[in-house]
Coordinates of C-alpha atoms and ligand atoms in Angstrom, one line a residue:
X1 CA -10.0 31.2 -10.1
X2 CA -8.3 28.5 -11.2
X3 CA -5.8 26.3 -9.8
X4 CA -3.7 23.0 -11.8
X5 CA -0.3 22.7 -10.4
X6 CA 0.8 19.8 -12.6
X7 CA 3.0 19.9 -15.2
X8 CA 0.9 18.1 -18.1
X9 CA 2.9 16.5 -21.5
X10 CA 0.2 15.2 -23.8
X11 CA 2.0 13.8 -26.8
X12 CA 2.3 10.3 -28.8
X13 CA 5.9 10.5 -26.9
X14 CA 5.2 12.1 -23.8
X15 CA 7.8 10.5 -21.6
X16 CA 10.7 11.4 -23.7
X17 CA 9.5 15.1 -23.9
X18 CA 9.3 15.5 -19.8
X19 CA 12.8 13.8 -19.2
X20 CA 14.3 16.7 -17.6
X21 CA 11.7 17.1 -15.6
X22 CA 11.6 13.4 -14.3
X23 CA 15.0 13.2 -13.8
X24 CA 14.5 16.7 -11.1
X25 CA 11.7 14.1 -9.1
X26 CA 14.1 11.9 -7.0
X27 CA 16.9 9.6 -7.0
X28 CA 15.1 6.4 -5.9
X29 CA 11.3 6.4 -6.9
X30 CA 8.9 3.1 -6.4
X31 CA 6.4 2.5 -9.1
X32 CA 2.6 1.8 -8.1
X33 CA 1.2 0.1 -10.5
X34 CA -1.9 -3.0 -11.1
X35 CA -1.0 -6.3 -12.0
X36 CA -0.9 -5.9 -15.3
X37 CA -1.5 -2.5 -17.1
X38 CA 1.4 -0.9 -16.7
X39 CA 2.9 -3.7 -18.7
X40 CA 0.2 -4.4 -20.9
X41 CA -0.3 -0.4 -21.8
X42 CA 3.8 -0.5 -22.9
X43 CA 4.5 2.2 -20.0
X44 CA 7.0 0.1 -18.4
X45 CA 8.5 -1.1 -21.5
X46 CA 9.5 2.9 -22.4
X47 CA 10.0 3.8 -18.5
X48 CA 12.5 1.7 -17.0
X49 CA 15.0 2.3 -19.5
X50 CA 14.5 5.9 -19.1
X51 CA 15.0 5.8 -15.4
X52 CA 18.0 3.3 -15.7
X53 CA 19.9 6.2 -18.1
X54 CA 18.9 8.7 -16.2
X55 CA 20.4 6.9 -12.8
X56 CA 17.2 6.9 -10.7
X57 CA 16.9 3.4 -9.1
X58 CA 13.4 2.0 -8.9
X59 CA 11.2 -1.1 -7.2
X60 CA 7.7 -2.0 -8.4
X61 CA 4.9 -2.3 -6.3
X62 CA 2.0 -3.6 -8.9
X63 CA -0.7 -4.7 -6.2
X64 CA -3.0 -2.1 -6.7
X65 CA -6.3 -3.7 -6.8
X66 CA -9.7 -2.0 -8.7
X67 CA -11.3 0.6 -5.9
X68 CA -8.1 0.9 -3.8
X69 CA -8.4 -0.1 -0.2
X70 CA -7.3 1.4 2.6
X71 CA -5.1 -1.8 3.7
X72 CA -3.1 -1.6 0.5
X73 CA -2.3 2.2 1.3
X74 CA -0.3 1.1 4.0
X75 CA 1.0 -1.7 2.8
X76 CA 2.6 0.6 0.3
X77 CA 3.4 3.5 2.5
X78 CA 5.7 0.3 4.8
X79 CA 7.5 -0.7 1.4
X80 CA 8.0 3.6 0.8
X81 CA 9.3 3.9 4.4
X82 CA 11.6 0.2 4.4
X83 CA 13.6 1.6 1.7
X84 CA 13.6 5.2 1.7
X85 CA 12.1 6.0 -1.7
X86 CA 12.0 9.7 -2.3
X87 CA 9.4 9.8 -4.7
X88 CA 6.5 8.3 -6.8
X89 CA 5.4 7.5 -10.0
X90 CA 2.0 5.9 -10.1
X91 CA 0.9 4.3 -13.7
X92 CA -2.9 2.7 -14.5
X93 CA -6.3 3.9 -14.3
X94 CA -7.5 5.9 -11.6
X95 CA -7.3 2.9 -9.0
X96 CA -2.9 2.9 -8.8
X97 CA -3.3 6.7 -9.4
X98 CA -5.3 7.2 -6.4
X99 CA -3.6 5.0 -4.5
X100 CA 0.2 6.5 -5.4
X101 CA -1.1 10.0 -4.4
X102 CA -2.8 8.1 -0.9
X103 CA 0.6 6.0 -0.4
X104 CA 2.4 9.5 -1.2
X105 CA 0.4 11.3 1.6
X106 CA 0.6 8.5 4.1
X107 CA 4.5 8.0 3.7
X108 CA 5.0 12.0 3.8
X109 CA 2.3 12.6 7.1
X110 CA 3.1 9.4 8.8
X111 CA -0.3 8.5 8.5
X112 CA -2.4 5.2 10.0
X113 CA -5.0 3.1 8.1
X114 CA -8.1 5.5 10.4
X115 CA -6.3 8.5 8.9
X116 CA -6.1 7.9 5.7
X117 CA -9.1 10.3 4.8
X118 CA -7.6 13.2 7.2
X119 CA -6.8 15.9 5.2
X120 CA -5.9 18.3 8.2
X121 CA -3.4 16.0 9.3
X122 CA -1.7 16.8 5.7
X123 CA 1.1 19.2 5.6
X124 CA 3.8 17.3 3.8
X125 CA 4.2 15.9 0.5
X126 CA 7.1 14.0 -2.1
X127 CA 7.2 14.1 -5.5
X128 CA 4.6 12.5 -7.8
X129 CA 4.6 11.4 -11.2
X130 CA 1.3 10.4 -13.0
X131 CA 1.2 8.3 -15.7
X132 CA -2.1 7.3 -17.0
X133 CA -3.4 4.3 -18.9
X134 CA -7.3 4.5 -19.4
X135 CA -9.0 7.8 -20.4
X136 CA -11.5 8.3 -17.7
X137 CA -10.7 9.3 -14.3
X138 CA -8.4 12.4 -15.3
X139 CA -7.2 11.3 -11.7
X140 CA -3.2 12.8 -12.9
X141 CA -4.9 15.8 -12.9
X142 CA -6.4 16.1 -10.2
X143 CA -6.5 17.1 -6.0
X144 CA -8.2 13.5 -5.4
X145 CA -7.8 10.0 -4.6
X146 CA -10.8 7.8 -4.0
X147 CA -10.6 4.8 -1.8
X148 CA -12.5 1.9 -0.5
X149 CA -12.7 1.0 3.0
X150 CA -13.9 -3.2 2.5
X151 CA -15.1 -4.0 6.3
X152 CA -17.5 -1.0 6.2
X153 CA -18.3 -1.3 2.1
X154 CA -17.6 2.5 2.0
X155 CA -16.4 4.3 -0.8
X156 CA -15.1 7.9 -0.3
X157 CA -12.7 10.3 -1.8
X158 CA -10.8 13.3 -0.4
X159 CA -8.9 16.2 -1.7
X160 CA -6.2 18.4 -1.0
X161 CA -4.2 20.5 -3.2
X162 CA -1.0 18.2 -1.7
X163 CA -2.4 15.3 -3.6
X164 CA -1.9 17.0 -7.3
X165 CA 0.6 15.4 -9.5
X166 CA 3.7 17.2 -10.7
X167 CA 3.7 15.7 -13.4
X168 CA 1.1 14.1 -16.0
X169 CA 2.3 11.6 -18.9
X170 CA -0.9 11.2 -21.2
X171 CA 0.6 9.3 -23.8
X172 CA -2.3 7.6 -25.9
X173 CA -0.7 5.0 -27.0
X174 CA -1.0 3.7 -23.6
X175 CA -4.2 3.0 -24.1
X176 CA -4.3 1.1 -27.1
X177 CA -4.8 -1.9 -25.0
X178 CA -8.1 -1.2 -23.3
X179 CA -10.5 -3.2 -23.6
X180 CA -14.2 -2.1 -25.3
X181 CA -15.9 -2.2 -21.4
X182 CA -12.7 -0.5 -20.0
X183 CA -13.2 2.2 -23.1
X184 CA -16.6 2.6 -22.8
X185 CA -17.1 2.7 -18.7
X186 CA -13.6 5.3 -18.6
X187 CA -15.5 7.5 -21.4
X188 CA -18.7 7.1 -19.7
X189 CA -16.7 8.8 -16.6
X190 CA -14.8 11.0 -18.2
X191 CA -18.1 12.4 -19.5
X192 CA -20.1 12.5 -15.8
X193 CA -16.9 14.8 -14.5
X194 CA -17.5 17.0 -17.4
X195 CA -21.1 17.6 -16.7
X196 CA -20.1 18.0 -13.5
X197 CA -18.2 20.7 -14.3
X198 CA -21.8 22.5 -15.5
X199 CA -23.9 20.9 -12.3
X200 CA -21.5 21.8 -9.5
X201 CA -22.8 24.6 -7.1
X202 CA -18.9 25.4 -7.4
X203 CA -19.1 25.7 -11.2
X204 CA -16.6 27.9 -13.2
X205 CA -18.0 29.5 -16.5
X206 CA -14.9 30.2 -17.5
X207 CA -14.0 26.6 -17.6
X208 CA -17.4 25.7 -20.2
X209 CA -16.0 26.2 -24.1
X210 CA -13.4 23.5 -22.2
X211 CA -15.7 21.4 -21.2
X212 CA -18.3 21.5 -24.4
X213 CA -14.9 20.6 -26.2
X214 CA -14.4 17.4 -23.9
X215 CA -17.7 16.6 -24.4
X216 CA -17.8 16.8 -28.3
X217 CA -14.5 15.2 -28.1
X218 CA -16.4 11.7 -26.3
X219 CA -19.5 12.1 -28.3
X220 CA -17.3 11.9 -32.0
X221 CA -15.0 9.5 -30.6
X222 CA -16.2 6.8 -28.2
X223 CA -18.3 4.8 -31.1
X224 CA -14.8 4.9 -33.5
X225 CA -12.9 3.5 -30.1
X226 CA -14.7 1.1 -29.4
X227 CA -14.8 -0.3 -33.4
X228 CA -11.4 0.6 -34.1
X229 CA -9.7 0.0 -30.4
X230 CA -6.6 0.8 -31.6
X231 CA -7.0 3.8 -33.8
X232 CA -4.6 6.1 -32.4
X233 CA -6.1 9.5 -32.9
X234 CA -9.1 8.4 -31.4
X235 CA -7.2 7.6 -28.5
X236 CA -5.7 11.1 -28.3
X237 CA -8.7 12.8 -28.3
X238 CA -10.4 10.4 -25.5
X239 CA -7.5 10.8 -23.7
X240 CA -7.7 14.8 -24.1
X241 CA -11.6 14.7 -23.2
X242 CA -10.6 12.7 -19.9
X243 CA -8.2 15.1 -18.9
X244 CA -10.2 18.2 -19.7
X245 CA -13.3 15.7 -17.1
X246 CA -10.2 15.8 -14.6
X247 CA -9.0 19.9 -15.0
X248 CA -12.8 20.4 -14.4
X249 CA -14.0 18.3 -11.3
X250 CA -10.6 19.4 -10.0
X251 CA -12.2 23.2 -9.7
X252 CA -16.4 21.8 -9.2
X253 CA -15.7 18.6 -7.5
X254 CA -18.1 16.1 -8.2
X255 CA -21.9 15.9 -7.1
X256 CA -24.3 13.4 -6.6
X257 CA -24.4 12.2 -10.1
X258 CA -20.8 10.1 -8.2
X259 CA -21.8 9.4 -4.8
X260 CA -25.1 7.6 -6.2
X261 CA -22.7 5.4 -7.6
X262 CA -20.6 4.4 -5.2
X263 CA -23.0 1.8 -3.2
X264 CA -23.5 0.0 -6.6
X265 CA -19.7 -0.5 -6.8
X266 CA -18.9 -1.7 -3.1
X267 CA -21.6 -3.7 -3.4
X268 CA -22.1 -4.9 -6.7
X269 CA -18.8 -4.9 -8.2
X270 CA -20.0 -2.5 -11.1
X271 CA -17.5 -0.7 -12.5
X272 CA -16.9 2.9 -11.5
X273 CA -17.9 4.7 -14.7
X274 CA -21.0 2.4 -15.5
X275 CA -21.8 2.9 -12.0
X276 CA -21.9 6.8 -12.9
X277 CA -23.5 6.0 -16.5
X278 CA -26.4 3.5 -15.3
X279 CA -27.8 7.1 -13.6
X280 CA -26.7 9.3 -16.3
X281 CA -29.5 10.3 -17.6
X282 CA -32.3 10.3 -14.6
X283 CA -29.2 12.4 -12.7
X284 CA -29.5 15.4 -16.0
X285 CA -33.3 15.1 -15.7
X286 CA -32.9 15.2 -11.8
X287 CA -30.6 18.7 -12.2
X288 CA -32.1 20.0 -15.3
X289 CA -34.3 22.5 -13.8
X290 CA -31.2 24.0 -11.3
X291 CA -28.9 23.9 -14.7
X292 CA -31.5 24.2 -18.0
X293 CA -29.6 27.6 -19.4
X294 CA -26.0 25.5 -18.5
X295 CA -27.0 22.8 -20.6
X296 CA -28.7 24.4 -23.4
X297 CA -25.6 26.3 -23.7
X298 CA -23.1 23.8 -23.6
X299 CA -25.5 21.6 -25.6
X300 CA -25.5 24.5 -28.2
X301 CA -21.7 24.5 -28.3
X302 CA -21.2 20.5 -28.7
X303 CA -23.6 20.7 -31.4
X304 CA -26.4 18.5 -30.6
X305 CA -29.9 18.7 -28.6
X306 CA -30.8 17.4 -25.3
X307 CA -32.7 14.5 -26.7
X308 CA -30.1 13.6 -29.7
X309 CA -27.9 13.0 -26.4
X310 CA -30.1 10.9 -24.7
X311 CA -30.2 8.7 -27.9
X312 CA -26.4 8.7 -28.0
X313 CA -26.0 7.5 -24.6
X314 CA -28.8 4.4 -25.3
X315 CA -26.8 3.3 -27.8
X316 CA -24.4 1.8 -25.5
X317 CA -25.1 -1.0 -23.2
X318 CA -24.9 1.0 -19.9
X319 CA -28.8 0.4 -19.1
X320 CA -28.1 -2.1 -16.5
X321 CA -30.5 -2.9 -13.8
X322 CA -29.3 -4.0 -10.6
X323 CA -30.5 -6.7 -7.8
X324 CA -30.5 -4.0 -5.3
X325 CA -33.2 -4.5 -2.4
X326 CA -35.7 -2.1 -0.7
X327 CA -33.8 -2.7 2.5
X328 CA -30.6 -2.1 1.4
X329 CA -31.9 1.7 -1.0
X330 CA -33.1 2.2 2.7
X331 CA -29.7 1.9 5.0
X332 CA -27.6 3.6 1.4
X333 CA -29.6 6.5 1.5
X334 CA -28.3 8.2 4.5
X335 CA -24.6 7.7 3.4
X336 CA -25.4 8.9 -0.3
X337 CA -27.1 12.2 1.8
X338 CA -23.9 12.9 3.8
X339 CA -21.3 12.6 1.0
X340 CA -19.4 15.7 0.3
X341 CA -19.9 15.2 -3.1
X342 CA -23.6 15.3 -2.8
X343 CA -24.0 18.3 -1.0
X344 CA -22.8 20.6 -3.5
X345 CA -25.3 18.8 -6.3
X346 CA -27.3 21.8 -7.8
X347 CA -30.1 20.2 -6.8
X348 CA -30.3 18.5 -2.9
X349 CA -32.2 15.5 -3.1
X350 CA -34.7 14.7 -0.5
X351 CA -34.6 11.1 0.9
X352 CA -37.8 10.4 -1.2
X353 CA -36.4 11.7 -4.0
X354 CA -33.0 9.8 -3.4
X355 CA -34.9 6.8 -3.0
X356 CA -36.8 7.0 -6.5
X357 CA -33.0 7.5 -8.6
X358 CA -32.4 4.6 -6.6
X359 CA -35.2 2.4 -7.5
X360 CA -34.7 3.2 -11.4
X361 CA -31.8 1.2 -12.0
X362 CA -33.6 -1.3 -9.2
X363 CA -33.9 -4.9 -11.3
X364 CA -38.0 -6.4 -11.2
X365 CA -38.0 -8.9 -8.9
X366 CA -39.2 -12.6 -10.8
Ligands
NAP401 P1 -9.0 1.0 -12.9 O1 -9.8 0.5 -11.8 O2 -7.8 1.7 -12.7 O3 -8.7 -0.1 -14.0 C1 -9.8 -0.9 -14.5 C2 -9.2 -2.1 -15.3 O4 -8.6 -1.7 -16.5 C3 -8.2 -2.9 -14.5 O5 -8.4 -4.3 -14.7 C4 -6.8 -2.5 -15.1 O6 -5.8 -3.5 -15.0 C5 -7.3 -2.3 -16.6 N1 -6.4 -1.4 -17.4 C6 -6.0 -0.2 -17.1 N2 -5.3 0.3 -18.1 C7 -5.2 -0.6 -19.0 C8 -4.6 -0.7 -20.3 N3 -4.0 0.3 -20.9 N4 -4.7 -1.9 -21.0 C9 -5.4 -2.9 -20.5 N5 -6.0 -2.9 -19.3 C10 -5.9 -1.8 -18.6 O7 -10.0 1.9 -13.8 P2 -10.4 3.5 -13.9 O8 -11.8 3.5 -14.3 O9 -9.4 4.2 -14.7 O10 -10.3 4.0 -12.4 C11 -11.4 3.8 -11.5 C12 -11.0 4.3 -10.1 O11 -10.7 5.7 -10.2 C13 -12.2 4.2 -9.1 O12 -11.7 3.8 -7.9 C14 -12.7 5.6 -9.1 O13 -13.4 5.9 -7.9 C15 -11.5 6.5 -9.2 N6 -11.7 7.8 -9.7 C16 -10.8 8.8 -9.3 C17 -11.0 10.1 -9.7 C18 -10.0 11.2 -9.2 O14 -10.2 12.3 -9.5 N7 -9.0 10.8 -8.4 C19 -12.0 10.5 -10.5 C20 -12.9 9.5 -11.0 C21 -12.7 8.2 -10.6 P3 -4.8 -3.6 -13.8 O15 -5.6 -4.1 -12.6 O16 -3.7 -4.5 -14.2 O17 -4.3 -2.2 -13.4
FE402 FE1 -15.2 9.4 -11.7

């Protein structure tokens, strides 16, 4: 089976291509944005003009903070409501992405801040326009948003099909601007949904010469990105990898390999796809022996071994160790255990087992 209903251009002038189908979103759209990608990437630059000729009025909402919150969801679902936008664009990483299909969902279902995560109370949607600026989260095309409740320190995502895009603009000149850590922690995500794709209980076969390809696709490219940032056909095919990561968590979901990441990010700051690459490895030697004939065939089809990927992945700086304490591996483990995510890992971690993954990225104390 498989499901994407989002109407995906992936070209150097992606905009320009989907214009009739941008100008059938909406008359009045609001723009949810961070502070400063969506000017920094050039979206907004090639955008606003195209809305202005093709008479849809716009206002910008670029508050959009890393790890959306739950607070900013509303704030943005008040400003939808106050001045009866009929649809969205949403243009960053997967942080303004998320939160446009979340402020999308809340304006539509008339949600509250303790709702935010209900999909049941989800019946209603408005038109969505994805526009993305990193190559990692594949977030335009996929059923998910991800977003961070502060007071509890709880990350959590949820899908529905209502959350898709219906439209993605992967452009990859918009992500000539990245910076290397930006580069390397999106790739480093974009790579974890691809494996996912091959460790999910709810893997698709059919979906595997895909995802080899996105993975052969990070593996040529991410050392050229991050010497030559602004080499464009690098970009293009990070940016194709990424979205091939989102196409295939959006049919497996992810697994543990995320929801062991989370803690470190509420509670550490660490970036989402470092948090995802500081347990890349111990999380394939964790699943190998539920996935072995997965991996040696996608392994096969990217063109490398097992081990020549482990030495790949040590040759970036994602080896960080964390001041995490005994205590707090303790009071995480439960949360990690009930995640959706980690239930359909291929391998169910016991808490003993939970608590060693934890304690390998767990800094010496001095
Ligand atoms: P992000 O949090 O959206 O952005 C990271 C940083 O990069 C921000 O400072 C941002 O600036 C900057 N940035 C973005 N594009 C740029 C550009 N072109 N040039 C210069 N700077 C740029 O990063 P992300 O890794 O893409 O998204 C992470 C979030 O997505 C997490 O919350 C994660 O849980 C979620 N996620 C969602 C899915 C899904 O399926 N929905 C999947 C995986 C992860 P601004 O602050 O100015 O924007
Ligand atoms: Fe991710």
């Amino acid at each position: 089976m498989f499901y994407i209903p989002t109407r995906i251009f992936l070209a150097g002038n992606a905009l320009q291509q989907a214009r009739e189908h941008i100008a059938r979103l909406g008359t009045n759209a609001l723009i949810i944005c961070g502070r400063h990608s969506a000017t920094r990437s050039g979206v907004m630059n090639e955008l606003l003009p195209l809305l202005e000729e093709l008479q849809q009025s716009y206002e910008v909402f670029a508050e959009i903070p890393e790890n959306p919150d739950l607070e900013t969801v509303i704030r943005g679902k008040q400003l939808m409501l106050e001045s009866g936008f009929d649809f969205v664009i949403g243009i960053g990483g997967g942080s303004p992405l998320d939160a446009s299909k979340a402020i999308m969902l809340a304006t539509a279902n008339d949600l509250k801040e303790d709702q935010l995560y209900d999909t049941g109370l989800m019946r209603k949607r408005l038109p969505l326009m994805a526009i993305p600026t990193t190559h990692g989260t594949g977030s335009e095309v996929t059923p998910y948003s991800v977003l961070t409740d502060p007071t509890r320190k709880q990350k959590a995502g949820f899908g529905t099909d209502l959350a898709f895009p219906d439209l993605a603009i992967l452009d990859p000149r918009y992500t000539l601007s990245l910076t290397p850590r930006v580069t390397l922690n999106t790739s480093i995500d974009a790579l974890s949904h691809l494996l996912e794709g091959i460790y999910s209980t709810r893997r698709n076969p059919h979906l595997y010469p895909m995802i080899a390809e996105g993975m052969r696709l990070i593996v040529k490219n991410l050392k050229t990105a991050l010497n030559e940032p602004e080499h464009l056909p690098t970009r293009a095919n990070l940016m194709k990898a990424s979205m091939f990561g989102g196409i295939a968590i959006a049919h497996s979901s992810t697994t543990l390999q995320h929801s062991i990441g989370y803690p470190f990010t509420t509670e550490f700051g660490i970036p989402h796809g470092l948090a995802n690459g500081i347990f890349m490895r111990q999380m394939m030697d964790f699943y190998y022996p539920a996935v072995e004939e997965e991996l040696a065939n996608v392994f096969a089809a990217v063109g490398i071994t097992r081990d020549q990927f482990y030495d790949w992945l040590s040759s970036f700086p994602i080896d960080v160790r964390v001041p995490i304490s005994d205590a707090m591996i303790d009071e995480k483990i439960p949360e990690i255990m009930a995640a959706r995510n980690t239930v359909i890992s291929p391998v169910k971690p016991t808490p003993d087992e939970l608590r060693a993954l934890l304690k390998s990225v767990q800094q010496e104390k001095i």
